[in-house]
Short mmCIF file of C-alpha atoms in Angstrom, two decimals:
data_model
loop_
_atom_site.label_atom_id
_atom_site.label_comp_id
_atom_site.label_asym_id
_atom_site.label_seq_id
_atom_site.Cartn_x
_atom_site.Cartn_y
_atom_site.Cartn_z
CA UNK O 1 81.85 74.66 102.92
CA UNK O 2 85.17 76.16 104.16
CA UNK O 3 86.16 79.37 101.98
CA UNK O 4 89.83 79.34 101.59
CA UNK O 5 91.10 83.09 101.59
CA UNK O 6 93.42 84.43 98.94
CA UNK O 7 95.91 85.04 100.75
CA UNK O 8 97.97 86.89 97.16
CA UNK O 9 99.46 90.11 98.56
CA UNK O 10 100.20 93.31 96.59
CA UNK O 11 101.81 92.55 93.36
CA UNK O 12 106.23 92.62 95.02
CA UNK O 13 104.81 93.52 98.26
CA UNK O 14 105.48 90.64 100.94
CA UNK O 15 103.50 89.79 103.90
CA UNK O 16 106.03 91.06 106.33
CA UNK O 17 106.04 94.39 104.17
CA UNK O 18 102.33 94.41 104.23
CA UNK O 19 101.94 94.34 107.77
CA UNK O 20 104.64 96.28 109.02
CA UNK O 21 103.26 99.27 106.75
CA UNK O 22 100.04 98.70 107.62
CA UNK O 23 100.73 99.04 111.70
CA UNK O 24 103.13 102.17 111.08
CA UNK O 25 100.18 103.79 109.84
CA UNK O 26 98.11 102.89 113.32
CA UNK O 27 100.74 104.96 115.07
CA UNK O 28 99.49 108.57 113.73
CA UNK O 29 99.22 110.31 117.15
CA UNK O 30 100.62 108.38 119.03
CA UNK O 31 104.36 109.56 121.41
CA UNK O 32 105.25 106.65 123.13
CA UNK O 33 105.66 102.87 121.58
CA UNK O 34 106.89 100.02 123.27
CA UNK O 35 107.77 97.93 120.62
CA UNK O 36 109.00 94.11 120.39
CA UNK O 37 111.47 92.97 118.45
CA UNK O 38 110.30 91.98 114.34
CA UNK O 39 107.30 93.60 112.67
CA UNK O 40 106.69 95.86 115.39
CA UNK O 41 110.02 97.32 115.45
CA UNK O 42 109.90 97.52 111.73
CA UNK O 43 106.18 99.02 111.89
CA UNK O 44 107.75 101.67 115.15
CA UNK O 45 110.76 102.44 112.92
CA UNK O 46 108.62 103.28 109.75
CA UNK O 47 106.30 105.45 111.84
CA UNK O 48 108.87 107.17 112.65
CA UNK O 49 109.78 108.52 109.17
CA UNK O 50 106.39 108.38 108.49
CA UNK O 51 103.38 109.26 110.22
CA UNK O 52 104.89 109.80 113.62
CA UNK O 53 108.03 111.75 113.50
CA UNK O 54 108.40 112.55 117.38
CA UNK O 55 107.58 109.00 118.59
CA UNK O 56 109.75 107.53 121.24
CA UNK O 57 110.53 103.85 120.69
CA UNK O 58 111.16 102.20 124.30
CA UNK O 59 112.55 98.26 124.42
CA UNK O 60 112.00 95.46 127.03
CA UNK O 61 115.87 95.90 127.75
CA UNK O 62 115.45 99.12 129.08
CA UNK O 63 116.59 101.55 125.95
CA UNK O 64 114.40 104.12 125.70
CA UNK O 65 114.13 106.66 122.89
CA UNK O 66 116.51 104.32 121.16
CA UNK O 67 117.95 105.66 117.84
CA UNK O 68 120.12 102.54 116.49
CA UNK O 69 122.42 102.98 113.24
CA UNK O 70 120.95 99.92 111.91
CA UNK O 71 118.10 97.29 113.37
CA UNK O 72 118.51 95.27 116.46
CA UNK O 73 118.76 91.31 115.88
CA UNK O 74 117.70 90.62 119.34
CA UNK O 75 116.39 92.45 121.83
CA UNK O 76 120.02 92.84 123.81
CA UNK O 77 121.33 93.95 120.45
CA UNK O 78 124.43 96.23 121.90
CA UNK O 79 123.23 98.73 119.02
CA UNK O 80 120.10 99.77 120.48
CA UNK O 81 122.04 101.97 122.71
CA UNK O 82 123.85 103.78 120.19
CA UNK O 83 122.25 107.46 120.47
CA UNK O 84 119.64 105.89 122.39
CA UNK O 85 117.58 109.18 125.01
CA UNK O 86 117.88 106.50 127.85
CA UNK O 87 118.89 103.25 129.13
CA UNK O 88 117.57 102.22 132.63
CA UNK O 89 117.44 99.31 134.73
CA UNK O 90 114.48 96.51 134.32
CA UNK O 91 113.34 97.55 137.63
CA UNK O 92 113.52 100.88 136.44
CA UNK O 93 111.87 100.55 133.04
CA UNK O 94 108.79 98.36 134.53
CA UNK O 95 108.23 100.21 137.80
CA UNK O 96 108.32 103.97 136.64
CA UNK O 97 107.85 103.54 132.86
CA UNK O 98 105.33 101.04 131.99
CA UNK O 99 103.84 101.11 135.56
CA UNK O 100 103.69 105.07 135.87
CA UNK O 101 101.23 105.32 132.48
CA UNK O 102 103.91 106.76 130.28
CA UNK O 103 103.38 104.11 127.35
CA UNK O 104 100.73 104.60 124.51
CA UNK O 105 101.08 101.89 122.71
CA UNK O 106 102.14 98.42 123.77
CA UNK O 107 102.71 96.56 120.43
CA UNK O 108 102.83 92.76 121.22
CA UNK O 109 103.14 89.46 118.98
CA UNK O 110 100.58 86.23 120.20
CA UNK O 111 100.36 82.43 119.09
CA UNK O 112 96.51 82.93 119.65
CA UNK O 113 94.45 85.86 120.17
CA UNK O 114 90.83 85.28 121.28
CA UNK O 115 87.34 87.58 120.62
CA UNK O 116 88.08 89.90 123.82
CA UNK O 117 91.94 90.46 122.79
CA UNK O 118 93.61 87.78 125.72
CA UNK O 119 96.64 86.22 123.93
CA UNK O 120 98.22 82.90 123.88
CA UNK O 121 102.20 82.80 123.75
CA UNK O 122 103.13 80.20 126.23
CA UNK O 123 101.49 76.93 124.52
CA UNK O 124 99.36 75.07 121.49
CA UNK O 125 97.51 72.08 123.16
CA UNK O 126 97.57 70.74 126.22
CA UNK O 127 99.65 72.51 129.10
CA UNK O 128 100.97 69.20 130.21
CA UNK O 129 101.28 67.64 127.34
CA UNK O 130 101.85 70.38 125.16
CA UNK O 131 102.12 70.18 120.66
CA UNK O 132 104.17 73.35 120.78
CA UNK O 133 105.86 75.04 123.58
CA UNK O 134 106.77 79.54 123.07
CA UNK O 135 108.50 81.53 124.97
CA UNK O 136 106.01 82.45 127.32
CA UNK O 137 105.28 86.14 128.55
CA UNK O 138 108.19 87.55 128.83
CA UNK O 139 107.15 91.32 130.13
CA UNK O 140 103.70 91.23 127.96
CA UNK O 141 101.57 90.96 131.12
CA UNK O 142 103.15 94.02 132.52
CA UNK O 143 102.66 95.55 128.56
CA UNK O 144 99.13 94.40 128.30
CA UNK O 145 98.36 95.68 131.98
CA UNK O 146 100.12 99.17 132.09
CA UNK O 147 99.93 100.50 128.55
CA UNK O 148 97.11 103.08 127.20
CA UNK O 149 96.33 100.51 124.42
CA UNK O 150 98.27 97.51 122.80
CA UNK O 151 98.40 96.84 119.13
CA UNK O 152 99.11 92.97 118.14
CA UNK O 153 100.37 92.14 114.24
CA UNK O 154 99.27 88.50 113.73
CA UNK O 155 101.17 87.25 110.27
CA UNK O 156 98.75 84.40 109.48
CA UNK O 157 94.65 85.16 110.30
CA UNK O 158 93.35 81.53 110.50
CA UNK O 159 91.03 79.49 112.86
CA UNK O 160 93.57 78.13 114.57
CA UNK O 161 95.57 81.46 115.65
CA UNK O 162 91.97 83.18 116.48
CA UNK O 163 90.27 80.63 118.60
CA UNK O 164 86.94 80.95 120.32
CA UNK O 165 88.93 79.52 123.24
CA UNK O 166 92.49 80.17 124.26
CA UNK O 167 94.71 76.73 125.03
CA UNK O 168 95.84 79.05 127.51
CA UNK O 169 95.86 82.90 128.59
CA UNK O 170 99.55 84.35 128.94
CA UNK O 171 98.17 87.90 128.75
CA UNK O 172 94.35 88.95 129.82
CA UNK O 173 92.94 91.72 128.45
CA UNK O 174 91.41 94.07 130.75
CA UNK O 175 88.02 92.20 130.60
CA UNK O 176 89.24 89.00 131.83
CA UNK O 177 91.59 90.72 134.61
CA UNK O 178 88.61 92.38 136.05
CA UNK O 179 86.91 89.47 136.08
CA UNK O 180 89.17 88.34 138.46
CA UNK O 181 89.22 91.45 140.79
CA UNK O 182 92.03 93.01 138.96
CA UNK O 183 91.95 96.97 137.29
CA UNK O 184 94.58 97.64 135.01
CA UNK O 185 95.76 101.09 134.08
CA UNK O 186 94.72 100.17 130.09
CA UNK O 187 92.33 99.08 127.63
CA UNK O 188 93.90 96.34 126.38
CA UNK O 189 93.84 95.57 122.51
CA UNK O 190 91.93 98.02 120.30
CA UNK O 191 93.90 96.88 116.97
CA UNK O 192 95.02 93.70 115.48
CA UNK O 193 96.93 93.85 111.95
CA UNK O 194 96.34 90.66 110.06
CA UNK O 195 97.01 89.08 106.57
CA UNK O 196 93.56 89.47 106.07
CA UNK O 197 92.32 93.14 107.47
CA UNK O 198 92.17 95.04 110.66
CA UNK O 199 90.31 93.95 114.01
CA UNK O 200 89.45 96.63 116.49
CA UNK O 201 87.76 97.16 119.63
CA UNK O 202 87.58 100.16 121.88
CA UNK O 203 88.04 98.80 125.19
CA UNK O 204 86.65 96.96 128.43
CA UNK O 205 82.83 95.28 127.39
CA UNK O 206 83.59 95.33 124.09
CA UNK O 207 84.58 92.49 121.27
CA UNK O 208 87.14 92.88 118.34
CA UNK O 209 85.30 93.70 115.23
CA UNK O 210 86.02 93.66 111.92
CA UNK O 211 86.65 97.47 110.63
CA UNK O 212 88.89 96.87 107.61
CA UNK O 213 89.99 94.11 104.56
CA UNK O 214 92.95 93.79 102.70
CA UNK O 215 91.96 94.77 98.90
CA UNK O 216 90.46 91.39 97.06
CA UNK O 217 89.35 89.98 100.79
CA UNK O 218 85.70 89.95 101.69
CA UNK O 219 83.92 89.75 104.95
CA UNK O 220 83.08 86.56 104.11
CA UNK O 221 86.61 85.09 103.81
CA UNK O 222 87.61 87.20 107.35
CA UNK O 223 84.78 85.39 109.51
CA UNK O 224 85.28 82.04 107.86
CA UNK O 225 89.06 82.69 108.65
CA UNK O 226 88.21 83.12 112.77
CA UNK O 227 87.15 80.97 115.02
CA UNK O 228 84.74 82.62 116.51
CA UNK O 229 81.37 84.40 115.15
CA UNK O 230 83.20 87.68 114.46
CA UNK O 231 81.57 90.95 114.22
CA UNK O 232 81.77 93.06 111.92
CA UNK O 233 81.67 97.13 111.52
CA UNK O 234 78.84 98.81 110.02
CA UNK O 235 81.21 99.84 107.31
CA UNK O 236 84.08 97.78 106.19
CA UNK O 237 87.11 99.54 104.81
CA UNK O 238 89.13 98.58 102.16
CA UNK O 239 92.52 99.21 103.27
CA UNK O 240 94.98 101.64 101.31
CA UNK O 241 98.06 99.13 100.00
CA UNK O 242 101.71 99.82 100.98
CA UNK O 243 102.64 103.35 98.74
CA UNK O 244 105.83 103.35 96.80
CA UNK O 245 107.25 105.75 99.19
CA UNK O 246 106.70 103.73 102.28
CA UNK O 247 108.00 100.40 100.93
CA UNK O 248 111.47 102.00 99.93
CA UNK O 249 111.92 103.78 103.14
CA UNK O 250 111.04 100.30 104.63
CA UNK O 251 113.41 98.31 101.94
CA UNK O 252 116.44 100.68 101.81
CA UNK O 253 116.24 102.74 105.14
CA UNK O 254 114.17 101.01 107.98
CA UNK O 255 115.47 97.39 107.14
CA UNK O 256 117.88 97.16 104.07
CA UNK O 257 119.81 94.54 105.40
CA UNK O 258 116.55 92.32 105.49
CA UNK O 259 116.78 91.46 109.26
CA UNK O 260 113.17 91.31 109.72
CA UNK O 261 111.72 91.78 105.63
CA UNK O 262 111.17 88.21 104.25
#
């Protein structure tokens, strides 16, 4: 028999709020963040008040150190200059940034994310005959490759988005890119936020495991939830929900215009 999670978040928190304030709190320690547009700008932006006053937020269009009045809408959102440290060319931003070992954390989003952290964001089914075509890699290869670690927020934990096999690998992990003669500078992804709890793994040779549940989830519920025989810490955390504090600085300073918060 299937068990069906409860999926019930935080009495007036929403999912989006619960994740974003969730991966903020991953960022403790952490300088330099190259964050995506959605959650992980809203989870980057809330660090930044938060638990990581000095980080520097770098974008796929170059900005880096961006300070913007209010969020970006897009990723060539003209307001991510605004008071922004930097803004360099792609060639620039790839070859001396992200290539030259100067990003932390590489937060990235994923249709499917399998037991060694490779993600899926180019296609569900068939790659001929796809059911759903995405966008495809954009720079997360380059992210995935160059980046100390890479954090991925996945909204919905469920068999289908946690597969024991990709439908296809837009981004391998450092595991699969050595298996193919390749050594990149990283160790790939050590933390995935869910709906559910917190996956983490601590590098090359090693599977995500379960280290932490969302209060009212059980182990249980997590492994029936993924597709693949999941393992699980030798303790489970129950992890802390959203404070007052961080959900208004998230509501009324990080995103009051609810760009991203839905």
């Amino acid at each position: 028999m299937t068990v069906v999670p409860d999926r019930t978040v935080t009495k007036g928190v929403t999912s989006s709020e619960l994740l974003s304030v969730i991966a903020s709190r991953e960022l403790v320690g952490r300088h330099t963040v190259f964050a995506g547009i959605g959650l992980p700008t809203l989870a980057a932006s809330l660090a930044h008040l938060t638990v990581a006053p000095g980080l520097e937020i770098v974008y796929e269009s170059g900005v880096c150190g961006a300070h913007p009045s209010h969020l970006p809408e897009t990723i060539a959102d003209s307001v991510l200059i605004t008071d922004a440290e930097a803004v360099l060319s792609i060639p620039a931003l790839f070859g001396y940034v992200l290539q030259g070992g100067h990003i932390d954390v590489g937060f990235l989003g994923a249709a499917q994310i399998d037991r060694w952290g490779n993600l899926n964001s180019s296609v569900i089914g068939d790659w001929h005959r796809p059911k759903v075509r995405l966008p495809g890699s954009g720079g997360a290869m380059e992210v995935m490759a160059n980046s100390r670690e890479v954090f991925v927020v996945m909204r919905r934990h469920e068999q289908r988005s946690f597969p024991a096999a990709l439908d296809f690998c837009t981004s391998p992990g450092p595991d699969r890119a050595r298996a193919d003669g390749i050594r990149p500078r990283g160790a790939g992804v050590t933390r995935v936020i869910t709906d559910l709890g917190i996956l983490a793994r601590e590098g090359v040779g090693e599977e995500l495991r379960l280290v932490a549940v969302h209060p009212g989830i059980t182990v249980d519920q997590v492994r029936s939830a993924t597709g693949w025989d999941l393992e699980v810490a030798d303790t489970v955390d129950t992890v802390e929900p959203p404070t007052a504090d961080e959900l208004r600085l998230l509501r009324e300073d990080v995103d009051p215009r609810r760009v991203y918060l839905r």
